[in-house]
Short mmCIF file of C-alpha atoms (C1' of nucleotides) in Angstrom, two decimals:
data_model
loop_
_atom_site.label_atom_id
_atom_site.label_comp_id
_atom_site.label_asym_id
_atom_site.label_seq_id
_atom_site.Cartn_x
_atom_site.Cartn_y
_atom_site.Cartn_z
CA MET E 772 -0.31 0.11 -0.09
CA MET E 773 1.02 3.39 -0.53
CA THR E 774 2.43 5.52 2.52
CA TYR E 775 0.26 8.51 3.52
CA GLU E 776 2.54 10.75 1.75
CA GLU E 777 1.47 9.57 -1.49
CA PHE E 778 -1.70 9.57 -0.89
CA LYS E 779 -2.32 13.01 0.23
CA GLY E 780 -0.78 14.25 -3.08
CA MET E 781 -3.23 11.94 -4.84
CA VAL E 782 -5.71 13.71 -2.82
CA HIS E 783 -4.75 16.82 -3.84
CA LEU E 784 -4.79 16.19 -7.57
CA SER E 785 -8.22 14.85 -7.41
CA ARG E 786 -9.30 17.89 -6.19
CA ARG E 787 -8.41 19.93 -8.73
CA GLU E 788 -9.93 17.58 -11.13
CA ILE E 789 -13.37 17.75 -9.59
CA CYS E 790 -13.21 21.47 -9.27
CA LYS E 791 -13.13 21.26 -13.24
CA GLU E 792 -15.79 18.85 -13.39
CA ILE E 793 -18.17 21.19 -11.13
CA PHE E 794 -17.49 24.02 -13.00
CA THR E 795 -17.93 22.08 -16.36
CA GLU E 796 -21.61 20.45 -14.90
CA ASN E 797 -22.62 23.61 -13.71
CA ARG E 798 -21.37 26.33 -16.53
CA ASP E 799 -24.79 27.58 -16.80
CA LEU E 800 -24.66 29.04 -13.15
CA ILE E 801 -21.10 30.12 -13.28
CA LYS E 802 -20.75 33.66 -14.88
CA VAL E 803 -17.15 33.14 -15.10
CA LYS E 804 -15.78 31.26 -18.52
CA LYS E 805 -12.14 31.00 -18.23
CA PRO E 806 -11.22 27.32 -16.93
CA ASP E 807 -8.60 27.89 -15.25
CA ARG E 808 -9.49 31.64 -13.32
CA VAL E 809 -12.47 29.61 -12.14
CA VAL E 810 -11.10 26.39 -10.83
CA LYS E 811 -8.24 28.78 -9.07
CA ASN E 812 -11.11 30.73 -7.33
CA LEU E 813 -13.79 27.77 -6.23
CA ALA E 814 -11.22 26.11 -4.78
CA ARG E 815 -10.05 30.05 -2.83
CA ILE E 816 -13.86 29.83 -2.16
CA PHE E 817 -14.50 26.58 -1.01
CA GLU E 818 -10.88 26.44 1.16
CA ALA E 819 -12.51 30.14 2.75
CA THR E 820 -15.91 28.37 3.36
CA LEU E 821 -14.67 25.29 5.28
CA ALA E 822 -11.98 27.52 7.29
CA LEU E 823 -14.71 30.24 8.77
CA SER E 824 -17.39 27.15 8.44
CA ASN E 825 -15.71 24.94 11.07
CA LYS E 826 -15.11 27.63 12.95
CA LYS E 827 -18.61 29.19 13.59
CA GLY E 828 -20.84 27.68 11.80
CA PHE E 829 -21.51 27.44 7.94
CA HIS E 830 -24.78 29.82 8.70
CA ALA E 831 -22.76 32.32 11.00
CA MET E 832 -20.99 33.01 8.43
CA SER E 833 -21.57 36.08 6.98
CA LEU E 834 -20.75 36.30 3.23
CA ARG E 835 -19.34 39.59 4.16
CA ASP E 836 -16.92 36.95 6.01
CA LEU E 837 -16.48 34.60 3.26
CA SER E 838 -15.19 37.81 1.20
CA ALA E 839 -12.55 38.74 3.31
CA GLY E 840 -11.21 35.27 3.76
CA ALA E 841 -11.64 34.67 0.15
CA GLY E 842 -9.95 37.80 -1.16
CA LEU E 843 -12.92 38.49 -3.36
CA SER E 844 -15.44 41.13 -3.42
CA MET E 845 -19.14 39.75 -2.69
CA GLY E 846 -19.90 40.76 -6.48
CA ALA E 847 -17.29 38.68 -7.17
CA LEU E 848 -18.29 35.55 -5.16
CA TYR E 849 -21.55 35.93 -6.85
CA SER E 850 -20.18 35.47 -10.30
CA TYR E 851 -19.44 31.52 -9.21
CA PHE E 852 -22.50 30.85 -7.13
CA ALA E 853 -26.11 31.95 -6.93
CA SER E 854 -26.81 31.44 -3.90
CA LYS E 855 -25.45 30.50 -0.06
CA GLU E 856 -27.28 27.49 -0.44
CA GLU E 857 -25.73 26.64 -3.40
CA LEU E 858 -22.36 27.04 -2.46
CA LEU E 859 -23.47 24.63 0.44
CA ARG E 860 -24.50 22.19 -2.77
CA MET E 861 -21.19 22.69 -4.26
CA ILE E 862 -18.73 21.94 -1.48
CA GLN E 863 -21.14 18.72 -0.82
CA ASP E 864 -21.01 17.55 -4.15
CA GLN E 865 -17.03 18.35 -4.74
CA GLY E 866 -16.51 16.32 -1.55
CA ARG E 867 -18.67 13.45 -1.74
CA ARG E 868 -17.00 12.85 -5.19
CA VAL E 869 -13.37 12.88 -4.30
CA THR E 870 -14.16 10.34 -1.25
CA THR E 871 -16.38 7.76 -3.37
CA ARG E 872 -13.91 7.79 -6.07
CA ILE E 873 -11.03 6.87 -4.14
CA LEU E 874 -12.30 4.74 -1.61
CA GLN E 875 -13.73 2.76 -4.91
CA GLU E 876 -9.83 2.94 -6.35
CA GLN E 877 -8.28 1.91 -3.23
CA ILE E 878 -10.28 -0.79 -2.03
CA GLY E 879 -11.09 -3.70 -4.01
CA THR E 880 -6.91 -4.47 -5.02
CA VAL E 881 -6.71 -6.63 -2.04
CA ALA E 882 -8.54 -9.97 -1.22
CA GLY E 883 -9.12 -11.66 1.94
CA PRO E 884 -11.59 -10.72 4.55
CA ARG E 885 -8.75 -9.60 6.94
CA GLU E 886 -6.84 -7.42 4.84
CA LYS E 887 -9.93 -6.08 2.98
CA LEU E 888 -10.96 -4.65 6.22
CA GLN E 889 -7.51 -3.73 7.38
CA THR E 890 -7.12 -1.51 4.06
CA ALA E 891 -10.68 -0.24 4.06
CA ILE E 892 -10.24 0.87 7.77
CA VAL E 893 -6.45 2.77 6.83
CA VAL E 894 -8.13 4.38 3.83
CA HIS E 895 -11.29 5.96 5.38
CA LEU E 896 -8.52 7.39 7.98
CA TYR E 897 -6.12 8.11 5.64
CA LEU E 898 -8.52 10.49 3.11
CA SER E 899 -10.77 11.59 6.19
CA ASP E 900 -7.68 12.90 7.31
CA ALA E 901 -6.24 14.44 4.16
CA MET E 902 -10.02 16.05 3.74
CA GLN E 903 -10.37 16.53 7.49
CA PRO E 904 -11.89 20.36 6.77
CA TRP E 905 -14.19 18.77 4.65
CA PHE E 906 -15.11 16.04 6.62
CA TYR E 907 -15.66 18.11 9.91
CA PHE E 908 -18.31 20.49 7.56
CA SER E 909 -20.21 17.58 6.21
CA TYR E 910 -21.27 15.89 9.45
CA MET E 911 -21.71 19.61 11.11
CA GLU E 912 -23.48 21.33 8.51
CA ALA E 913 -25.40 18.07 7.15
CA LYS E 914 -28.69 19.32 8.90
CA ASN E 915 -28.18 23.04 6.66
CA LEU E 916 -28.86 21.31 3.66
CA PRO E 917 -31.71 21.08 1.20
CA LYS E 918 -33.97 17.85 1.72
CA LYS E 919 -32.57 16.12 -0.88
CA ALA E 920 -29.03 16.46 -0.77
CA GLN E 921 -29.48 15.62 3.44
CA ARG E 922 -31.10 12.47 2.11
CA GLU E 923 -27.84 11.71 -0.53
CA ALA E 924 -25.54 12.04 2.67
CA ILE E 925 -27.30 9.94 4.87
CA LEU E 926 -27.39 7.61 1.02
CA SER E 927 -23.65 7.89 1.07
CA GLU E 928 -23.05 7.29 4.95
CA LEU E 929 -24.94 4.28 5.03
CA ALA E 930 -23.36 2.99 1.83
CA THR E 931 -19.89 2.91 3.83
CA GLU E 932 -21.32 1.26 6.71
CA GLN E 933 -22.81 -1.73 4.43
CA MET E 934 -18.99 -1.80 2.73
CA PHE E 935 -17.52 -2.74 6.18
CA ALA E 936 -20.87 -4.91 6.81
CA ASP E 937 -20.39 -6.89 3.60
CA ILE E 938 -16.43 -7.46 4.51
CA ILE E 939 -17.30 -8.77 7.67
CA ARG E 940 -20.49 -11.22 6.33
CA GLU E 941 -17.63 -12.43 3.28
CA GLY E 942 -15.08 -13.35 6.86
CA GLN E 943 -17.82 -15.04 8.85
CA ASN E 944 -18.27 -16.78 5.67
CA GLN E 945 -15.11 -17.91 6.12
CA ASN E 946 -15.16 -18.71 9.18
CA ILE E 947 -12.27 -16.38 9.70
CA PHE E 948 -14.28 -14.03 12.12
CA GLY E 949 -16.19 -15.02 15.11
CA PRO E 950 -20.33 -14.28 15.15
CA ARG E 951 -20.89 -10.69 15.66
CA ASP E 952 -24.24 -8.50 14.32
CA PRO E 953 -22.35 -7.22 11.13
CA ASP E 954 -23.88 -4.10 11.09
CA MET E 955 -23.51 -2.54 14.75
CA THR E 956 -20.14 -3.82 14.80
CA SER E 957 -19.31 -1.80 11.18
CA ALA E 958 -21.34 0.81 12.81
CA LEU E 959 -19.01 0.92 16.14
CA ILE E 960 -15.85 0.48 13.46
CA LYS E 961 -17.65 3.96 11.89
CA ALA E 962 -17.80 5.93 15.32
CA MET E 963 -14.58 5.05 15.80
CA LEU E 964 -13.68 6.34 12.23
CA GLN E 965 -15.55 9.52 12.58
CA ASP E 966 -13.80 10.60 16.52
CA TRP E 967 -10.68 10.58 14.08
CA TYR E 968 -12.00 13.99 12.21
CA LEU E 969 -14.46 15.20 14.80
CA LYS E 970 -11.90 15.34 17.17
CA LYS E 971 -8.75 16.47 15.46
CA TRP E 972 -7.48 19.11 17.86
CA LYS E 973 -7.13 16.15 20.59
CA TYR E 974 -5.60 13.65 18.48
CA GLN E 975 -3.19 16.66 17.59
CA ALA E 976 -2.28 17.77 20.93
CA ARG E 977 -1.78 14.00 22.29
CA GLN E 978 0.94 13.53 19.39
CA VAL E 979 -1.43 10.54 17.69
CA THR E 980 -0.48 10.11 14.67
CA VAL E 981 -2.67 8.52 11.65
CA ASP E 982 -1.14 5.40 11.30
CA ALA E 983 -1.08 5.03 15.23
CA TYR E 984 -4.76 5.29 15.55
CA ALA E 985 -5.75 3.22 12.08
CA ARG E 986 -3.34 0.64 14.39
CA VAL E 987 -5.29 0.61 17.67
CA VAL E 988 -8.61 0.53 15.46
CA VAL E 989 -7.52 -2.57 13.65
CA ASP E 990 -6.39 -3.84 16.76
CA TRP E 991 -9.82 -3.03 18.05
CA ALA E 992 -11.16 -4.67 15.40
CA PHE E 993 -9.98 -7.93 15.07
CA ALA E 994 -10.17 -8.35 18.87
CA TYR E 995 -14.03 -8.43 18.76
CA LEU E 996 -14.58 -10.36 15.53
CA ASN E 997 -11.88 -13.28 16.82
CA ARG E 998 -13.28 -16.60 15.87
CA GLU E 999 -13.37 -17.27 20.11
CA PRO E 1000 -15.05 -14.25 21.75
CA VAL E 1001 -14.31 -13.89 25.80
CA ALA E 1002 -16.92 -14.93 27.70
CA GLU E 1003 -17.94 -12.30 30.44
CA MET N 119 -28.49 -1.67 39.28
CA MET N 120 -32.00 0.11 38.26
CA THR N 121 -33.64 -0.44 35.77
CA TYR N 122 -33.55 2.59 32.51
CA GLU N 123 -37.39 3.21 33.30
CA GLU N 124 -36.56 4.32 36.86
CA PHE N 125 -33.42 6.05 35.66
CA LYS N 126 -35.16 8.47 33.38
CA GLY N 127 -37.76 8.66 36.31
CA MET N 128 -34.93 10.02 38.11
CA VAL N 129 -33.19 12.34 35.74
CA HIS N 130 -36.87 14.03 34.92
CA LEU N 131 -36.92 15.03 38.53
CA SER N 132 -33.02 16.34 38.57
CA ARG N 133 -34.08 18.10 35.53
CA ARG N 134 -36.47 19.97 37.24
CA GLU N 135 -34.63 20.44 40.54
CA ILE N 136 -32.19 21.72 38.27
CA CYS N 137 -34.34 24.24 36.40
CA LYS N 138 -34.94 25.88 40.13
CA GLU N 139 -31.06 26.07 41.03
CA ILE N 140 -30.76 28.28 38.11
CA PHE N 141 -33.52 30.51 38.65
CA THR N 142 -32.52 31.57 42.52
CA GLU N 143 -28.82 32.10 40.69
CA ASN N 144 -29.83 34.31 37.48
CA ARG N 145 -32.81 36.03 39.78
CA ASP N 146 -31.38 39.10 38.87
CA LEU N 147 -31.58 38.31 35.18
CA ILE N 148 -34.86 36.82 35.29
CA LYS N 149 -37.20 39.48 35.54
CA VAL N 150 -40.10 37.42 36.12
CA LYS N 151 -40.63 36.48 40.37
CA LYS N 152 -42.84 33.47 40.73
CA PRO N 153 -40.64 30.13 41.21
CA ASP N 154 -43.23 28.16 39.52
CA ARG N 155 -44.12 30.24 37.04
CA VAL N 156 -40.39 30.58 35.78
CA VAL N 157 -39.60 26.82 36.12
CA LYS N 158 -42.12 26.11 34.29
CA ASN N 159 -41.71 28.57 31.56
CA LEU N 160 -38.03 27.54 31.73
CA ALA N 161 -38.41 24.17 30.88
CA ARG N 162 -41.13 24.89 28.15
CA ILE N 163 -38.14 27.81 26.19
CA PHE N 164 -35.24 25.10 26.87
CA GLU N 165 -37.35 22.44 26.10
CA ALA N 166 -38.25 24.90 22.85
CA THR N 167 -34.74 25.37 21.96
CA LEU N 168 -33.29 21.62 21.91
CA ALA N 169 -36.02 21.09 19.06
CA LEU N 170 -35.69 23.50 17.12
CA SER N 171 -31.78 23.51 17.42
CA ASN N 172 -31.97 20.16 16.98
CA LYS N 173 -33.08 20.79 13.49
CA LYS N 174 -32.10 23.10 11.95
CA GLY N 175 -28.72 25.01 14.24
CA PHE N 176 -29.08 26.78 17.07
CA HIS N 177 -27.97 30.00 14.67
CA ALA N 178 -30.33 29.31 12.97
CA MET N 179 -33.00 29.63 14.67
CA SER N 180 -34.75 32.91 14.97
CA LEU N 181 -36.42 34.01 18.31
CA ARG N 182 -39.47 34.40 16.43
CA ASP N 183 -39.38 30.33 15.41
CA LEU N 184 -38.82 30.10 19.47
CA SER N 185 -42.19 32.66 20.46
CA ALA N 186 -44.28 30.07 18.73
CA GLY N 187 -42.70 26.68 19.89
CA ALA N 188 -42.37 27.96 23.26
CA GLY N 189 -45.89 29.55 23.05
CA LEU N 190 -44.48 32.74 24.35
CA SER N 191 -44.53 36.01 22.70
CA MET N 192 -40.71 37.74 22.14
CA GLY N 193 -41.54 40.05 24.54
CA ALA N 194 -41.86 37.89 27.13
CA LEU N 195 -39.05 36.11 26.21
CA TYR N 196 -36.64 38.25 27.18
CA SER N 197 -38.15 38.39 30.79
CA TYR N 198 -36.71 34.80 31.10
CA PHE N 199 -33.04 35.51 29.83
CA ALA N 200 -31.43 39.07 28.35
CA SER N 201 -29.56 37.67 25.02
CA LYS N 202 -29.67 35.00 22.63
CA GLU N 203 -26.06 33.75 23.83
CA GLU N 204 -27.54 33.99 27.44
CA LEU N 205 -29.94 31.41 26.41
CA LEU N 206 -27.36 28.91 24.90
CA ARG N 207 -25.41 29.46 28.05
CA MET N 208 -27.96 28.37 30.40
CA ILE N 209 -29.17 25.65 28.90
CA GLN N 210 -25.56 24.12 28.46
CA ASP N 211 -25.19 24.89 32.31
CA GLN N 212 -28.29 23.51 33.23
CA GLY N 213 -27.38 19.90 31.20
CA ARG N 214 -24.13 19.58 32.25
CA ARG N 215 -25.32 19.93 36.15
CA VAL N 216 -27.61 17.07 35.73
CA THR N 217 -25.28 14.94 33.82
CA THR N 218 -22.23 15.51 35.91
CA ARG N 219 -24.63 15.14 39.17
CA ILE N 220 -26.29 12.01 38.06
CA LEU N 221 -22.92 10.00 36.93
CA GLN N 222 -21.39 11.00 40.20
CA GLU N 223 -24.29 9.16 41.90
CA GLN N 224 -24.51 6.17 40.56
CA ILE N 225 -20.84 5.13 39.45
CA GLY N 226 -19.10 4.60 42.67
CA THR N 227 -20.91 2.74 44.46
CA VAL N 228 -19.39 -0.48 42.64
CA ALA N 229 -16.06 -2.39 42.61
CA GLY N 230 -13.67 -3.84 40.78
CA PRO N 231 -12.42 -2.58 37.82
CA ARG N 232 -14.54 -4.66 35.30
CA GLU N 233 -17.89 -3.58 37.23
CA LYS N 234 -16.70 -0.27 37.36
CA LEU N 235 -15.65 -0.08 33.56
CA GLN N 236 -19.39 -1.92 32.71
CA THR N 237 -21.51 0.32 35.24
CA ALA N 238 -20.06 3.76 34.04
CA ILE N 239 -20.11 2.83 30.23
CA VAL N 240 -24.22 1.78 31.04
CA VAL N 241 -24.35 4.87 33.74
CA HIS N 242 -23.58 6.99 30.32
CA LEU N 243 -25.39 5.81 27.63
CA TYR N 244 -28.66 5.73 29.73
CA LEU N 245 -27.79 8.85 30.54
CA SER N 246 -27.16 10.46 27.07
CA ASP N 247 -30.71 8.34 25.82
CA ALA N 248 -32.69 10.87 28.69
CA MET N 249 -31.17 13.47 27.78
CA GLN N 250 -30.81 12.72 24.49
CA PRO N 251 -31.72 15.95 22.74
CA TRP N 252 -29.08 18.19 25.49
CA PHE N 253 -26.34 16.05 24.41
CA TYR N 254 -27.28 16.36 20.57
CA PHE N 255 -27.34 19.87 21.08
CA SER N 256 -24.45 20.57 23.11
CA TYR N 257 -21.82 18.62 20.70
CA MET N 258 -23.02 20.11 17.76
CA GLU N 259 -23.29 23.39 19.24
CA ALA N 260 -20.33 24.00 20.94
CA LYS N 261 -18.12 25.99 18.40
CA ASN N 262 -20.97 28.53 18.85
CA LEU N 263 -20.22 29.29 22.86
CA PRO N 264 -18.38 32.11 24.03
CA LYS N 265 -15.01 31.16 25.18
CA LYS N 266 -15.42 30.54 28.53
CA ALA N 267 -18.00 28.52 28.06
CA GLN N 268 -16.43 26.59 25.67
CA ARG N 269 -13.62 25.61 27.93
CA GLU N 270 -15.79 24.20 30.53
CA ALA N 271 -17.01 22.27 27.78
CA ILE N 272 -14.24 20.59 26.59
CA LEU N 273 -12.51 20.34 29.99
CA SER N 274 -15.89 18.58 31.25
CA GLU N 275 -15.92 16.45 28.32
CA LEU N 276 -11.91 15.50 29.12
CA ALA N 277 -12.74 15.18 32.26
CA THR N 278 -15.34 11.73 31.11
CA GLU N 279 -12.82 10.02 29.27
CA GLN N 280 -10.30 10.52 32.01
CA MET N 281 -12.91 8.51 33.98
CA PHE N 282 -12.91 5.98 31.82
CA ALA N 283 -8.98 5.48 31.59
CA ASP N 284 -8.39 5.45 35.80
CA ILE N 285 -10.80 2.60 35.17
CA ILE N 286 -8.39 0.68 33.35
CA ARG N 287 -5.21 1.97 34.61
CA GLU N 288 -7.21 0.33 38.00
CA GLY N 289 -7.95 -2.82 36.01
CA GLN N 290 -4.76 -2.81 34.30
CA ASN N 291 -2.48 -2.69 38.01
CA GLN N 292 -4.64 -5.06 39.59
CA ASN N 293 -3.51 -7.83 36.43
CA ILE N 294 -7.40 -7.91 35.26
CA PHE N 295 -6.71 -6.19 31.65
CA GLY N 296 -4.54 -6.49 29.39
CA PRO N 297 -1.36 -3.79 28.86
CA ARG N 298 -3.44 -0.78 26.37
CA ASP N 299 -2.96 2.27 25.56
CA PRO N 300 -5.91 3.51 28.70
CA ASP N 301 -6.00 6.94 27.01
CA MET N 302 -6.63 5.68 23.27
CA THR N 303 -8.93 2.72 24.86
CA SER N 304 -11.20 5.63 26.58
CA ALA N 305 -11.05 7.78 23.91
CA LEU N 306 -12.29 5.56 21.50
CA ILE N 307 -14.93 4.27 24.91
CA LYS N 308 -15.93 7.78 24.33
CA ALA N 309 -16.83 7.36 20.46
CA MET N 310 -19.13 4.26 20.44
CA LEU N 311 -20.65 6.13 23.59
CA GLN N 312 -21.26 9.42 21.46
CA ASP N 313 -22.56 7.33 18.33
CA TRP N 314 -25.42 6.79 20.85
CA TYR N 315 -26.63 10.07 21.01
CA LEU N 316 -25.45 11.59 17.96
CA LYS N 317 -27.16 8.85 15.39
CA LYS N 318 -30.17 8.18 17.97
CA TRP N 319 -32.34 7.68 14.36
CA LYS N 320 -29.77 5.63 13.15
CA TYR N 321 -30.51 2.78 15.89
CA GLN N 322 -34.06 3.38 16.30
CA ALA N 323 -34.88 2.77 13.32
CA ARG N 324 -32.62 -0.45 13.15
CA GLN N 325 -34.87 -1.05 16.30
CA VAL N 326 -31.79 -1.39 18.18
CA THR N 327 -32.39 -0.54 22.21
CA VAL N 328 -30.02 1.19 25.11
CA ASP N 329 -29.36 -1.97 26.76
CA ALA N 330 -28.72 -3.82 23.69
CA TYR N 331 -26.43 -1.00 22.38
CA ALA N 332 -24.97 -1.20 25.66
CA ARG N 333 -23.77 -4.50 25.93
CA VAL N 334 -22.57 -4.33 22.46
CA VAL N 335 -20.08 -1.50 24.11
CA VAL N 336 -19.08 -3.53 26.59
CA ASP N 337 -18.61 -6.93 25.02
CA TRP N 338 -16.07 -4.94 22.34
CA ALA N 339 -14.51 -3.31 25.25
CA PHE N 340 -14.04 -6.56 27.46
CA ALA N 341 -12.63 -8.06 24.48
CA TYR N 342 -9.90 -5.46 23.45
CA LEU N 343 -8.25 -5.27 27.16
CA ASN N 344 -8.65 -8.80 27.60
CA ARG N 345 -4.89 -9.88 29.21
CA GLU N 346 -4.07 -11.90 25.93
CA PRO N 347 -4.42 -9.91 23.34
CA VAL N 348 -5.28 -11.61 20.41
CA ALA N 349 -2.19 -11.98 17.69
CA GLU N 350 -2.79 -10.29 13.99
"C1'" DG F 410 -46.34 39.18 33.24
"C1'" DT F 411 -47.51 39.22 29.03
"C1'" DC F 412 -48.18 41.30 24.65
"C1'" DT F 413 -47.75 44.79 20.02
"C1'" DA F 414 -45.97 48.08 18.10
"C1'" DT F 415 -41.51 49.16 16.47
"C1'" DA F 416 -36.53 50.86 16.29
"C1'" DC F 417 -32.11 49.08 14.86
"C1'" DA F 418 -28.35 46.38 12.79
"C1'" DT F 419 -27.34 42.54 10.01
"C1'" DA F 420 -27.79 39.73 6.21
"C1'" DG F 421 -28.25 38.46 1.35
"C1'" DA F 422 -28.94 39.17 -2.81
"C1'" DT F 423 -28.14 43.02 -7.04
"C1'" DA F 424 -27.57 47.06 -10.53
"C1'" DG F 425 -24.12 49.27 -12.45
"C1'" DA F 426 -19.44 51.48 -13.16
"C1'" DC F 427 -14.93 50.53 -14.37
"C1'" DG W 1337 -14.32 39.82 -14.61
"C1'" DT W 1338 -14.49 42.19 -10.62
"C1'" DC W 1339 -15.53 46.45 -8.10
"C1'" DT W 1340 -18.47 50.41 -4.51
"C1'" DA W 1341 -23.01 50.84 -3.42
"C1'" DT W 1342 -27.46 50.00 -2.67
"C1'" DC W 1343 -32.32 47.39 -2.01
"C1'" DT W 1344 -34.86 44.65 0.87
"C1'" DA W 1345 -35.89 41.16 4.19
"C1'" DT W 1346 -34.92 39.63 8.00
"C1'" DG W 1347 -32.65 39.05 12.69
"C1'" DT W 1348 -32.36 40.42 17.61
"C1'" DA W 1349 -33.91 43.62 21.52
"C1'" DT W 1350 -36.41 47.22 23.46
"C1'" DA W 1351 -40.88 50.59 24.82
"C1'" DG W 1352 -44.58 50.70 26.28
"C1'" DA W 1353 -50.23 49.45 26.55
"C1'" DC W 1354 -52.46 46.44 29.35
#
DNA sequence: GTCTATACATAGATAGAC
DNA sequence: GTCTATCTATGTATAGAC
């Protein structure tokens, strides 16, 4: 598997890539026409939005704040999106595309339930670390999304969980994992993965690295899924 | 240990109790003078605030919304708090008092690391379930608090985690638990406890009860802390 | 104690100059 | 393409009648 540094580089590329996609798909909504300029400014706008929102909330961030943070006038901002709500939708959209694409690319290259489970955990942690502001934002601002986008977010969340549950079931069929409830187990694995990006400040202060965190989560999962559960 | 139903009753009493405390301590800020009336209306205001905020965010909840939700005019609302920010502070305050008081009452009655750990997990889950709206609110709106209150919230959070870590260390000293990192272990236990109130809708839809959830978390923790960790 | 009516600030959004 | 200036709606908060 690739190192975390390589991984970060890949994520960075993918993000620019998808900024372009967003642009081509929203040509009608975005008034500026030079692709390079749009991608550059969209990236700045997204970045500033995440920074400001994660500090005080998307709703509390005024477009004047954003204007200052992104280095563009309010008038200019409206050349890139039609409303504050649409800005939210675009960010949500971009993030989810990057994550699903990279998750799919990285997983599936390995075989065997134990290896699969470990890889899924590590890749998810790497990804959520490389895109921490987006993951945090996405979690905290979900309730501000319009109904339709909210449903999409939930579906995407459940799909990830299902992925873990499927790996666990496969391992149980092969008699590698013990008879734990696959849905509950994957729910709890997800809870642990989420803590990494929701409480990043805490782990950073304690100097816990992604790799160290990954190791603990993997150990924990294997201890629980071990074929001979320990009696109470 | 008491049943969940008894527990809920106790929490309900404690909440009214603490509403009174809040009132006596803020006599100067609250303009209404009849205790019964204040407690009744404060409870309605708090409840409506939690309901509205948890749906669309505290900042997005206007005082007009709250006025409608609580069944009081906007003028009347301002007889109970001086500003929206202070309302936030009062809610935060009340919740934390209830939780710390009940946690302390319930824990410490048992001896032995295994029993202590189990009790701490179960009580925390019961509490966060009985006061789910407050726990959710407290987590999601932390960043909207004034600096001082934010520090208090973090301290309280870390104290809970410390409590778990201490139990684990005790168990390790008595050679009952294996050599896992106590801080990381308690951080992950907390992550699992949080998932219960942050994703309540999910577990409700799957018909997972608090007791069932508690059992899984306890099993998981014991599997991980078992004296002979399973080799990878 | 609670209400209605209103003051004042700030939010999102747009028009038109450059 | 981007800016400044401005419109309108909505938000918090208060005054004063009842």
